[in-house]
Coordinates of C-alpha atoms in Angstrom, one line a residue:
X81 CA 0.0 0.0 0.0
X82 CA 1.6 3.4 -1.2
X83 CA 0.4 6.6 -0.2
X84 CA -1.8 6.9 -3.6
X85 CA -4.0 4.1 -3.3
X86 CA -5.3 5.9 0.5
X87 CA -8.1 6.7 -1.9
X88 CA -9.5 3.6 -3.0
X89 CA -8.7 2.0 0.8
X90 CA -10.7 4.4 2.5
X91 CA -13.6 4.5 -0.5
X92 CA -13.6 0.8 -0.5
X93 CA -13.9 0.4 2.9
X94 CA -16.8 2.7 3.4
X95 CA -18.8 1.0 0.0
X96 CA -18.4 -2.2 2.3
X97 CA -18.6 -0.8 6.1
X98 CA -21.4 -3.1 7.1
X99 CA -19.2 -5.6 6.7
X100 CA -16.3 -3.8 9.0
X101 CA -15.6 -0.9 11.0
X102 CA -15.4 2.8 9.6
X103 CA -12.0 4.5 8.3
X104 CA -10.9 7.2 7.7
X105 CA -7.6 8.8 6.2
X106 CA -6.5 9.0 9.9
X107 CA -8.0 6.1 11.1
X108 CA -6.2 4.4 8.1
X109 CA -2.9 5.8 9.0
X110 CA -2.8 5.1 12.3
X111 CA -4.0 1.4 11.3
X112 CA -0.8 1.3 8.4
X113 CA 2.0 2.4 10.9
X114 CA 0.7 -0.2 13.4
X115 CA 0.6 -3.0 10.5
X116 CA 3.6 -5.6 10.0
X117 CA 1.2 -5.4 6.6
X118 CA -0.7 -2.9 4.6
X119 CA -1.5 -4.2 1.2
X120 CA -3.5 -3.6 -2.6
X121 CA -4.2 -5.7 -4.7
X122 CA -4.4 -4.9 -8.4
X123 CA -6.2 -6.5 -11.3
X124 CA -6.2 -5.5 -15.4
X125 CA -8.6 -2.4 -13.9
X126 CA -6.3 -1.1 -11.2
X127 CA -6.8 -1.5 -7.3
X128 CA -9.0 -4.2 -6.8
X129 CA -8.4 -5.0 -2.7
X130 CA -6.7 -4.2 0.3
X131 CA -5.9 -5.7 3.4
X132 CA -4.3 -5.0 7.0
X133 CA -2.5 -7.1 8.7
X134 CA -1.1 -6.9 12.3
X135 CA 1.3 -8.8 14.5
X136 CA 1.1 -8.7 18.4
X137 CA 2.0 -6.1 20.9
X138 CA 1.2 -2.8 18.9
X139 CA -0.5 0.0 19.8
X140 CA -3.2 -0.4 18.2
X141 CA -6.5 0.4 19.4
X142 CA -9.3 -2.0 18.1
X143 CA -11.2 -3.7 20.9
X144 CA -11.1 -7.2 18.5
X145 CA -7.5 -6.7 18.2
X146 CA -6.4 -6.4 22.3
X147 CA -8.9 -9.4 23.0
X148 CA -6.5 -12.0 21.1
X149 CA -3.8 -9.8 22.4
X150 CA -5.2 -11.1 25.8
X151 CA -5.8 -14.7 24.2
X152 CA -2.3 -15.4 22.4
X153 CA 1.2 -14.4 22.7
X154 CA 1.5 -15.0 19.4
X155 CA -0.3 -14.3 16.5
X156 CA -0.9 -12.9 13.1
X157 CA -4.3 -10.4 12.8
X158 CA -6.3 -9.7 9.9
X159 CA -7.7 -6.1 11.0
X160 CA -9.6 -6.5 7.3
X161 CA -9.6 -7.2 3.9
X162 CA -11.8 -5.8 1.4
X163 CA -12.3 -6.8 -2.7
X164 CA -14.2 -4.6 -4.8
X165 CA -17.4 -5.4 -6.3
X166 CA -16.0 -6.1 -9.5
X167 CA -13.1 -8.7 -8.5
X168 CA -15.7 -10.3 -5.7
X169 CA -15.5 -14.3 -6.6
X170 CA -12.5 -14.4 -8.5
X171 CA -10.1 -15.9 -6.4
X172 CA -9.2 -12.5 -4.9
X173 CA -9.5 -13.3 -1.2
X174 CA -8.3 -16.7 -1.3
X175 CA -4.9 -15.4 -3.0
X176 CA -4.7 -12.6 0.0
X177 CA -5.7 -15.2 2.4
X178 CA -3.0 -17.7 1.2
X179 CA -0.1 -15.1 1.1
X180 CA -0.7 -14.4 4.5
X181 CA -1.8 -17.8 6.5
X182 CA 2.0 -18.7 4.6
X183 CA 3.9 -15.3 6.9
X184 CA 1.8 -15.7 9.5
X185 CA 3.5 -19.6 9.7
X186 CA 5.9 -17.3 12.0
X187 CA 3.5 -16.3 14.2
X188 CA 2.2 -19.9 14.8
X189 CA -1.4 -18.5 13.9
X190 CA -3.6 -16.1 12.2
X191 CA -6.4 -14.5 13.6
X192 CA -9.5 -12.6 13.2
X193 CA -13.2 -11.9 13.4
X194 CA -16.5 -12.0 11.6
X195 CA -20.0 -10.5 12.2
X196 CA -22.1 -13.2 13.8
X197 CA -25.2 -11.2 15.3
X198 CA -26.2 -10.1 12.5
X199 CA -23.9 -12.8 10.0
X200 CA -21.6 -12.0 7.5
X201 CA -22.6 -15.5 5.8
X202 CA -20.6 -15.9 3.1
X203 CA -17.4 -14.5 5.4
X204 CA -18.3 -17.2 8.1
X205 CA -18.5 -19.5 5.1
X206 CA -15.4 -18.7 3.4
X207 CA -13.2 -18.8 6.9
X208 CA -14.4 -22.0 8.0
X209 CA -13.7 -23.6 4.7
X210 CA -10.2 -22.6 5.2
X211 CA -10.3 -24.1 8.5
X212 CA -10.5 -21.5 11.0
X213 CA -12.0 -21.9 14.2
X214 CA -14.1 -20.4 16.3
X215 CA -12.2 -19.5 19.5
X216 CA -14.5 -17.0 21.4
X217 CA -17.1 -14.5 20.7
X218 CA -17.5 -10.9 21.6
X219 CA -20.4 -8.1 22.1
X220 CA -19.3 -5.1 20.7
X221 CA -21.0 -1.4 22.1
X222 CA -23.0 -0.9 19.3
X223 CA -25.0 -4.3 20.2
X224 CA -23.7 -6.4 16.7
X225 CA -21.6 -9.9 17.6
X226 CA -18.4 -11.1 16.0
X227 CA -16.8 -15.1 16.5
X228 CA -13.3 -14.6 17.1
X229 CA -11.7 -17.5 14.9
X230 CA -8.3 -19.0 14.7
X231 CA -6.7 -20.9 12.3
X232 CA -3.5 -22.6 13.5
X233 CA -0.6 -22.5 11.1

């Protein structure tokens, strides 16, 4: 992720924030400098996804992100990836997903969450395909429920 595609990120991630949290520029920078990765994807159209990636003991802030801080000591966290509309079931997410369940081998797992209350279906479907596991859930202020899922590397 480069300074030009901020952009797309933070247009992207507000097209799909039901599916995440909000983001801003700031809340975007803050999230990069924090990230072990901050990456775009890019297809024959240009930027077609992005993800966030995060290993333990940073400062970062998310409330998802300190609770497997509290969980594992080690650990590699998928704040959030995101594919636009257009490159949705091609393979996108499963190439992202692949690239980083093989660094986070380092880390001895990778982590993240899904909506549960309401569900994100076709993310709960997806992750436990690729054999992640539920390993707590959480209530967030707002009311909505995410599974916190593991998948051991």
């Amino acid at each position: 992720m480069t300074d030009d595609d901020i952009g797309f990120v933070v247009a992207l991630n507000q097209d799909l924030e039901w599916a995440t949290a909000p983001m801003d520029v700031e809340r975007l920078t803050t999230i990069r400098t924090a990230s072990e990765h901050a990456v775009v994807v890019e297809d024959e159209h240009g930027p077609a996804a992005f993800a966030l990636i995060l290993g333990p003991r940073t400062s970062y802030d998310s409330v998802n992100y300190r609770w497997f801080c509290e969980t594992f000591d080690d650990f590699l966290y998928l704040d959030r990836i995101m594919v636009a509309e257009r490159s949705q079931r091609r393979g996108v997410a499963t190439m992202v997903y692949g690239a980083m369940e093989h660094h986070a081998r380092r880390f001895g797992r990778m982590v993240c969450e899904v909506n549960s209350d309401p569900p994100n279906e076709p993310s709960l479907t997806f992750h436990s395909a690729r054999g992640y596991r539920t390993v707590g859930h959480q209530r967030m202020p707002d009311g909505h429920e995410v599974v916190m899922l593991e998948k051991p590397l």
